[in-house]
Amino acid sequence: MSPVGTTDKSTTPDPRLRFDPETFGLKQFPRKFFHLDTARVARTIIGAWIARRFNKQWYGARIVETEAYLGSTDAAAHSYRGRRTPRVEPMYMEGGHLYVFFVYGMHCCANVVTRPAGIAEAVLLRAAEFPEQAPAKLLSGPGKLCAALGIGVRHSGLDLLAAGDIRLFRPKRENPRIGISRRIGVDYAGEAVTWPLRFFDADSPAVSGPRSLRKP
DNA sequence: CACATGATCGCCT
DNA sequence: GGCGATCATGTGG
């Protein structure tokens, strides 16, 4: 048995998510975009595509739900009160890096790091879709999104702008109706529970969470 | 629909 | 030792 990497179970992306970014005409965001206000980044990447290259093929899905985590003042964030441990270290990197963590003994969650280096904020990717290619629920939730794309903690700290195997592509011209709500699964976070930092495509069937939080 | 529960283990105090 | 930025399943209204 391998002594390490036991938390990264499936590395293989779901074959139904195969696509070609060039055919889709997708391009990447500039670095400075990821330096912007975290809530703004979270909102803007609704409609963007998270993509992974595996065995020379690209797999990806359109992001339909995100949450912003604001760092030292945000009791829901792993970087709350400046916590800086090996696991959280990627959150302190320059915007545009990836932060992946393992929770509940069985799931991984992927985040896009924001702001300049040293400011530990990030956007959690909560749900995505690939209409007419995959079932609406395949990537409906942060753990399922990682599982479907085969993203694991081994990818934490990777630079999305380094022409590597995981990238984020800008949406084509589109204007999704954006819904906003409090964040999910952070009831322990005191006052921060109510902060309106969750963003979603109000017309997507792939959005996760209770019905009460899916209204625009 | 809401709510409750079990699974499962790395991380942090 | 306790607990999670979750999920699937089960119950009840």
mmCIF file of C-alpha atoms (C1' of nucleotides) in Angstrom:
data_model
loop_
_atom_site.group_PDB
_atom_site.id
_atom_site.type_symbol
_atom_site.label_atom_id
_atom_site.label_comp_id
_atom_site.label_asym_id
_atom_site.label_seq_id
_atom_site.Cartn_x
_atom_site.Cartn_y
_atom_site.Cartn_z
ATOM 1 C CA MET A 1 0.000 0.000 0.000
ATOM 2 C CA SER A 2 1.175 3.500 -0.725
ATOM 3 C CA PRO A 3 2.116 5.253 2.531
ATOM 4 C CA VAL A 4 0.992 8.646 1.255
ATOM 5 C CA GLY A 5 -1.753 10.078 -0.840
ATOM 6 C CA THR A 6 -4.455 8.028 0.768
ATOM 7 C CA THR A 7 -6.789 11.006 0.838
ATOM 8 C CA ASP A 8 -6.611 11.427 -2.905
ATOM 9 C CA LYS A 9 -8.818 8.610 -4.014
ATOM 10 C CA SER A 10 -9.949 8.870 -7.591
ATOM 11 C CA THR A 11 -7.594 10.757 -9.794
ATOM 12 C CA THR A 12 -9.518 10.038 -12.963
ATOM 13 C CA PRO A 13 -11.917 12.681 -14.261
ATOM 14 C CA ASP A 14 -15.412 11.646 -15.296
ATOM 15 C CA PRO A 15 -15.209 10.898 -19.034
ATOM 16 C CA ARG A 16 -18.448 12.787 -19.650
ATOM 17 C CA LEU A 17 -16.652 16.019 -18.814
ATOM 18 C CA ARG A 18 -14.240 15.821 -21.716
ATOM 19 C CA PHE A 19 -14.113 18.967 -23.820
ATOM 20 C CA ASP A 20 -11.785 21.150 -25.840
ATOM 21 C CA PRO A 21 -11.161 24.641 -24.441
ATOM 22 C CA GLU A 22 -10.049 25.879 -27.860
ATOM 23 C CA THR A 23 -13.211 24.744 -29.580
ATOM 24 C CA PHE A 24 -15.146 26.529 -26.873
ATOM 25 C CA GLY A 25 -13.082 29.643 -27.530
ATOM 26 C CA LEU A 26 -12.185 29.946 -23.856
ATOM 27 C CA LYS A 27 -9.316 32.081 -22.566
ATOM 28 C CA GLN A 28 -7.766 32.559 -19.173
ATOM 29 C CA PHE A 29 -8.158 35.481 -16.772
ATOM 30 C CA PRO A 30 -5.214 37.861 -16.361
ATOM 31 C CA ARG A 31 -3.310 37.647 -13.093
ATOM 32 C CA LYS A 32 -4.562 41.017 -11.874
ATOM 33 C CA PHE A 33 -8.146 39.758 -11.941
ATOM 34 C CA PHE A 34 -7.352 37.484 -9.001
ATOM 35 C CA HIS A 35 -6.031 40.427 -6.981
ATOM 36 C CA LEU A 36 -9.476 42.015 -6.861
ATOM 37 C CA ASP A 37 -11.938 41.983 -3.993
ATOM 38 C CA THR A 38 -12.714 38.350 -3.169
ATOM 39 C CA ALA A 39 -16.501 38.680 -3.282
ATOM 40 C CA ARG A 40 -16.195 40.286 -6.694
ATOM 41 C CA VAL A 41 -14.022 37.446 -7.971
ATOM 42 C CA ALA A 42 -16.468 34.901 -6.537
ATOM 43 C CA ARG A 43 -19.303 36.576 -8.376
ATOM 44 C CA THR A 44 -17.441 37.002 -11.635
ATOM 45 C CA ILE A 45 -16.350 33.411 -12.004
ATOM 46 C CA ILE A 46 -19.947 32.236 -12.128
ATOM 47 C CA GLY A 47 -20.040 30.993 -15.719
ATOM 48 C CA ALA A 48 -16.274 30.408 -15.887
ATOM 49 C CA TRP A 49 -14.913 26.926 -16.599
ATOM 50 C CA ILE A 50 -12.743 24.923 -14.253
ATOM 51 C CA ALA A 51 -10.690 22.516 -16.329
ATOM 52 C CA ARG A 52 -8.196 19.746 -15.802
ATOM 53 C CA ARG A 53 -5.837 18.062 -18.231
ATOM 54 C CA PHE A 54 -5.413 14.337 -17.758
ATOM 55 C CA ASN A 55 -3.615 11.993 -20.156
ATOM 56 C CA LYS A 56 -3.483 14.765 -22.758
ATOM 57 C CA GLN A 57 -7.246 15.287 -22.685
ATOM 58 C CA TRP A 58 -9.140 18.194 -21.166
ATOM 59 C CA TYR A 59 -12.042 17.778 -18.767
ATOM 60 C CA GLY A 60 -14.072 20.629 -17.349
ATOM 61 C CA ALA A 61 -17.352 22.152 -16.275
ATOM 62 C CA ARG A 62 -19.057 25.518 -16.006
ATOM 63 C CA ILE A 63 -19.007 26.959 -12.489
ATOM 64 C CA VAL A 64 -22.485 27.769 -11.159
ATOM 65 C CA GLU A 65 -21.934 28.314 -7.426
ATOM 66 C CA THR A 66 -19.134 29.861 -5.348
ATOM 67 C CA GLU A 67 -18.432 31.225 -1.890
ATOM 68 C CA ALA A 68 -15.981 33.930 -0.797
ATOM 69 C CA TYR A 69 -13.816 33.382 2.301
ATOM 70 C CA LEU A 70 -12.278 36.535 3.664
ATOM 71 C CA GLY A 71 -9.253 35.619 5.714
ATOM 72 C CA SER A 72 -8.218 36.834 9.152
ATOM 73 C CA THR A 73 -11.523 38.555 10.029
ATOM 74 C CA ASP A 74 -13.746 35.760 8.741
ATOM 75 C CA ALA A 75 -14.543 33.147 11.389
ATOM 76 C CA ALA A 76 -15.578 30.712 8.660
ATOM 77 C CA ALA A 77 -12.215 30.870 6.888
ATOM 78 C CA HIS A 78 -9.333 28.500 7.529
ATOM 79 C CA SER A 79 -7.099 31.581 7.714
ATOM 80 C CA TYR A 80 -9.199 33.139 10.493
ATOM 81 C CA ARG A 81 -7.075 35.128 12.948
ATOM 82 C CA GLY A 82 -4.076 34.663 10.714
ATOM 83 C CA ARG A 83 -3.833 30.937 11.142
ATOM 84 C CA ARG A 84 -0.911 29.760 9.048
ATOM 85 C CA THR A 85 -0.204 26.037 8.921
ATOM 86 C CA PRO A 86 1.131 23.820 6.132
ATOM 87 C CA ARG A 87 -2.381 22.941 5.039
ATOM 88 C CA VAL A 88 -3.533 26.562 4.729
ATOM 89 C CA GLU A 89 -0.288 27.909 3.279
ATOM 90 C CA PRO A 90 -1.590 28.051 -0.326
ATOM 91 C CA MET A 91 -4.195 30.609 0.808
ATOM 92 C CA TYR A 92 -1.309 33.012 1.443
ATOM 93 C CA MET A 93 -0.028 32.699 -2.115
ATOM 94 C CA GLU A 94 -0.672 35.255 -4.816
ATOM 95 C CA GLY A 95 -4.146 35.271 -6.353
ATOM 96 C CA GLY A 96 -4.591 32.695 -9.089
ATOM 97 C CA HIS A 97 -3.295 29.696 -7.151
ATOM 98 C CA LEU A 98 -5.330 26.684 -6.085
ATOM 99 C CA TYR A 99 -6.095 25.710 -2.484
ATOM 100 C CA VAL A 100 -7.488 22.215 -1.941
ATOM 101 C CA PHE A 101 -8.302 20.727 1.465
ATOM 102 C CA PHE A 102 -9.640 17.426 2.766
ATOM 103 C CA VAL A 103 -12.687 17.323 5.076
ATOM 104 C CA TYR A 104 -15.002 14.909 6.835
ATOM 105 C CA GLY A 105 -12.561 12.087 6.250
ATOM 106 C CA MET A 106 -13.680 11.620 2.665
ATOM 107 C CA HIS A 107 -14.111 14.774 0.583
ATOM 108 C CA CYS A 108 -11.926 17.417 -0.996
ATOM 109 C CA CYS A 109 -12.857 21.050 -1.645
ATOM 110 C CA ALA A 110 -11.206 23.290 -4.244
ATOM 111 C CA ASN A 111 -10.657 27.029 -3.924
ATOM 112 C CA VAL A 112 -9.268 29.768 -6.133
ATOM 113 C CA VAL A 113 -6.914 31.960 -4.090
ATOM 114 C CA THR A 114 -7.443 35.718 -4.393
ATOM 115 C CA ARG A 115 -5.690 39.015 -3.478
ATOM 116 C CA PRO A 116 -1.928 39.679 -3.442
ATOM 117 C CA ALA A 117 0.455 37.263 -1.744
ATOM 118 C CA GLY A 118 0.216 37.424 2.054
ATOM 119 C CA ILE A 119 -3.543 38.092 2.148
ATOM 120 C CA ALA A 120 -5.202 34.741 2.752
ATOM 121 C CA GLU A 121 -8.534 34.889 0.948
ATOM 122 C CA ALA A 122 -10.115 32.454 -1.498
ATOM 123 C CA VAL A 123 -13.195 31.435 -3.459
ATOM 124 C CA LEU A 124 -14.651 27.988 -2.800
ATOM 125 C CA LEU A 125 -15.937 26.250 -5.935
ATOM 126 C CA ARG A 126 -19.229 24.771 -4.761
ATOM 127 C CA ALA A 127 -20.920 23.508 -7.913
ATOM 128 C CA ALA A 128 -20.579 23.237 -11.677
ATOM 129 C CA GLU A 129 -22.447 21.852 -14.670
ATOM 130 C CA PHE A 130 -21.923 20.562 -18.192
ATOM 131 C CA PRO A 131 -25.382 20.716 -19.749
ATOM 132 C CA GLU A 132 -26.295 17.910 -22.138
ATOM 133 C CA GLN A 133 -23.052 16.076 -21.370
ATOM 134 C CA ALA A 134 -23.425 15.126 -17.722
ATOM 135 C CA PRO A 135 -26.259 14.800 -15.170
ATOM 136 C CA ALA A 136 -27.110 18.053 -13.417
ATOM 137 C CA LYS A 137 -26.125 16.635 -10.040
ATOM 138 C CA LEU A 138 -22.722 15.267 -11.001
ATOM 139 C CA LEU A 139 -20.816 18.320 -9.732
ATOM 140 C CA SER A 140 -23.515 19.708 -7.421
ATOM 141 C CA GLY A 141 -21.524 20.339 -4.237
ATOM 142 C CA PRO A 142 -17.852 21.082 -3.471
ATOM 143 C CA GLY A 143 -16.932 17.465 -2.725
ATOM 144 C CA LYS A 144 -18.688 16.172 -5.819
ATOM 145 C CA LEU A 145 -17.067 18.812 -7.994
ATOM 146 C CA CYS A 146 -13.603 17.646 -6.916
ATOM 147 C CA ALA A 147 -14.541 13.990 -7.275
ATOM 148 C CA ALA A 148 -15.911 14.429 -10.801
ATOM 149 C CA LEU A 149 -12.769 16.198 -11.970
ATOM 150 C CA GLY A 150 -10.378 14.087 -9.925
ATOM 151 C CA ILE A 151 -9.024 17.113 -8.073
ATOM 152 C CA GLY A 152 -7.289 16.334 -4.766
ATOM 153 C CA VAL A 153 -4.959 17.805 -2.151
ATOM 154 C CA ARG A 154 -1.998 16.945 -4.352
ATOM 155 C CA HIS A 155 -3.122 19.892 -6.494
ATOM 156 C CA SER A 156 -3.111 22.356 -3.594
ATOM 157 C CA GLY A 157 -0.704 25.241 -4.219
ATOM 158 C CA LEU A 158 -0.731 24.825 -7.988
ATOM 159 C CA ASP A 159 -0.719 27.977 -10.107
ATOM 160 C CA LEU A 160 -3.785 28.187 -12.336
ATOM 161 C CA LEU A 161 -1.978 30.617 -14.647
ATOM 162 C CA ALA A 162 1.156 28.528 -15.117
ATOM 163 C CA ALA A 163 -0.089 26.679 -18.197
ATOM 164 C CA GLY A 164 -0.342 23.568 -16.041
ATOM 165 C CA ASP A 165 -2.876 20.792 -15.747
ATOM 166 C CA ILE A 166 -5.565 22.751 -13.934
ATOM 167 C CA ARG A 167 -6.821 26.066 -15.296
ATOM 168 C CA LEU A 168 -9.696 28.493 -15.043
ATOM 169 C CA PHE A 169 -11.208 29.868 -18.240
ATOM 170 C CA ARG A 170 -13.227 33.035 -18.681
ATOM 171 C CA PRO A 171 -16.876 32.654 -19.584
ATOM 172 C CA LYS A 172 -17.990 33.439 -23.082
ATOM 173 C CA ARG A 173 -20.287 36.398 -23.472
ATOM 174 C CA GLU A 174 -23.082 35.641 -21.086
ATOM 175 C CA ASN A 175 -25.050 37.357 -18.370
ATOM 176 C CA PRO A 176 -26.245 34.793 -15.845
ATOM 177 C CA ARG A 177 -28.819 35.882 -13.296
ATOM 178 C CA ILE A 178 -26.821 35.929 -10.082
ATOM 179 C CA GLY A 179 -28.340 34.883 -6.768
ATOM 180 C CA ILE A 180 -26.732 35.797 -3.443
ATOM 181 C CA SER A 181 -27.094 34.207 -0.018
ATOM 182 C CA ARG A 182 -25.302 33.377 3.205
ATOM 183 C CA ARG A 183 -22.741 30.591 3.029
ATOM 184 C CA ILE A 184 -23.479 26.907 3.585
ATOM 185 C CA GLY A 185 -22.057 24.688 6.312
ATOM 186 C CA VAL A 186 -20.473 27.394 8.460
ATOM 187 C CA ASP A 187 -22.967 27.622 11.316
ATOM 188 C CA TYR A 188 -20.108 27.674 13.811
ATOM 189 C CA ALA A 189 -18.823 30.995 12.463
ATOM 190 C CA GLY A 190 -20.797 33.379 14.668
ATOM 191 C CA GLU A 191 -21.715 36.652 13.033
ATOM 192 C CA ALA A 192 -20.013 35.654 9.783
ATOM 193 C CA VAL A 193 -22.761 33.097 9.198
ATOM 194 C CA THR A 194 -25.005 35.842 7.878
ATOM 195 C CA TRP A 195 -22.528 37.480 5.535
ATOM 196 C CA PRO A 196 -23.864 37.399 1.932
ATOM 197 C CA LEU A 197 -20.843 35.727 0.362
ATOM 198 C CA ARG A 198 -22.393 32.882 -1.625
ATOM 199 C CA PHE A 199 -23.059 33.443 -5.320
ATOM 200 C CA PHE A 200 -24.887 31.242 -7.782
ATOM 201 C CA ASP A 201 -26.406 31.062 -11.247
ATOM 202 C CA ALA A 202 -30.077 31.485 -10.402
ATOM 203 C CA ASP A 203 -31.111 29.500 -13.489
ATOM 204 C CA SER A 204 -28.858 26.484 -13.102
ATOM 205 C CA PRO A 205 -30.275 23.133 -11.947
ATOM 206 C CA ALA A 206 -26.833 22.177 -10.652
ATOM 207 C CA VAL A 207 -26.749 24.615 -7.736
ATOM 208 C CA SER A 208 -26.354 22.809 -4.401
ATOM 209 C CA GLY A 209 -27.798 23.457 -0.957
ATOM 210 C CA PRO A 210 -31.331 23.735 0.405
ATOM 211 C CA ARG A 211 -34.085 25.118 -1.776
ATOM 212 C CA SER A 212 -34.451 28.088 0.536
ATOM 213 C CA LEU A 213 -30.998 29.278 -0.480
ATOM 214 C CA ARG A 214 -31.520 28.942 -4.222
ATOM 215 C CA LYS A 215 -33.836 31.859 -4.738
ATOM 216 C CA PRO A 216 -32.399 34.873 -6.555
ATOM 217 C "C1'" DC B 1 -39.570 19.851 1.886
ATOM 218 C "C1'" DA B 2 -37.058 19.806 6.584
ATOM 219 C "C1'" DC B 3 -34.346 17.512 9.664
ATOM 220 C "C1'" DA B 4 -31.355 13.676 11.576
ATOM 221 C "C1'" DT B 5 -27.686 10.460 11.190
ATOM 222 C "C1'" DG B 6 -23.566 7.715 9.932
ATOM 223 C "C1'" DA B 7 -19.345 7.357 7.403
ATOM 224 C "C1'" DT B 8 -14.388 8.394 8.063
ATOM 225 C "C1'" DC B 9 -9.792 10.657 9.128
ATOM 226 C "C1'" DG B 10 -6.542 14.669 8.849
ATOM 227 C "C1'" DC B 11 -5.934 18.732 11.349
ATOM 228 C "C1'" DC B 12 -5.352 21.536 15.260
ATOM 229 C "C1'" DT B 13 -5.406 22.470 20.304
ATOM 230 C "C1'" DG C 1 -9.742 13.996 21.730
ATOM 231 C "C1'" DG C 2 -13.138 16.708 18.995
ATOM 232 C "C1'" DC C 3 -14.607 18.341 15.001
ATOM 233 C "C1'" DG C 4 -15.164 19.710 10.295
ATOM 234 C "C1'" DA C 5 -16.125 25.115 3.878
ATOM 235 C "C1'" DT C 6 -19.778 17.118 2.840
ATOM 236 C "C1'" DC C 7 -22.853 13.555 1.089
ATOM 237 C "C1'" DA C 8 -26.270 9.830 0.839
ATOM 238 C "C1'" DT C 9 -29.880 7.916 2.958
ATOM 239 C "C1'" DG C 10 -33.606 7.626 6.051
ATOM 240 C "C1'" DT C 11 -37.635 9.450 8.547
ATOM 241 C "C1'" DG C 12 -41.653 12.408 9.071
ATOM 242 C "C1'" DG C 13 -44.861 16.430 7.640
#
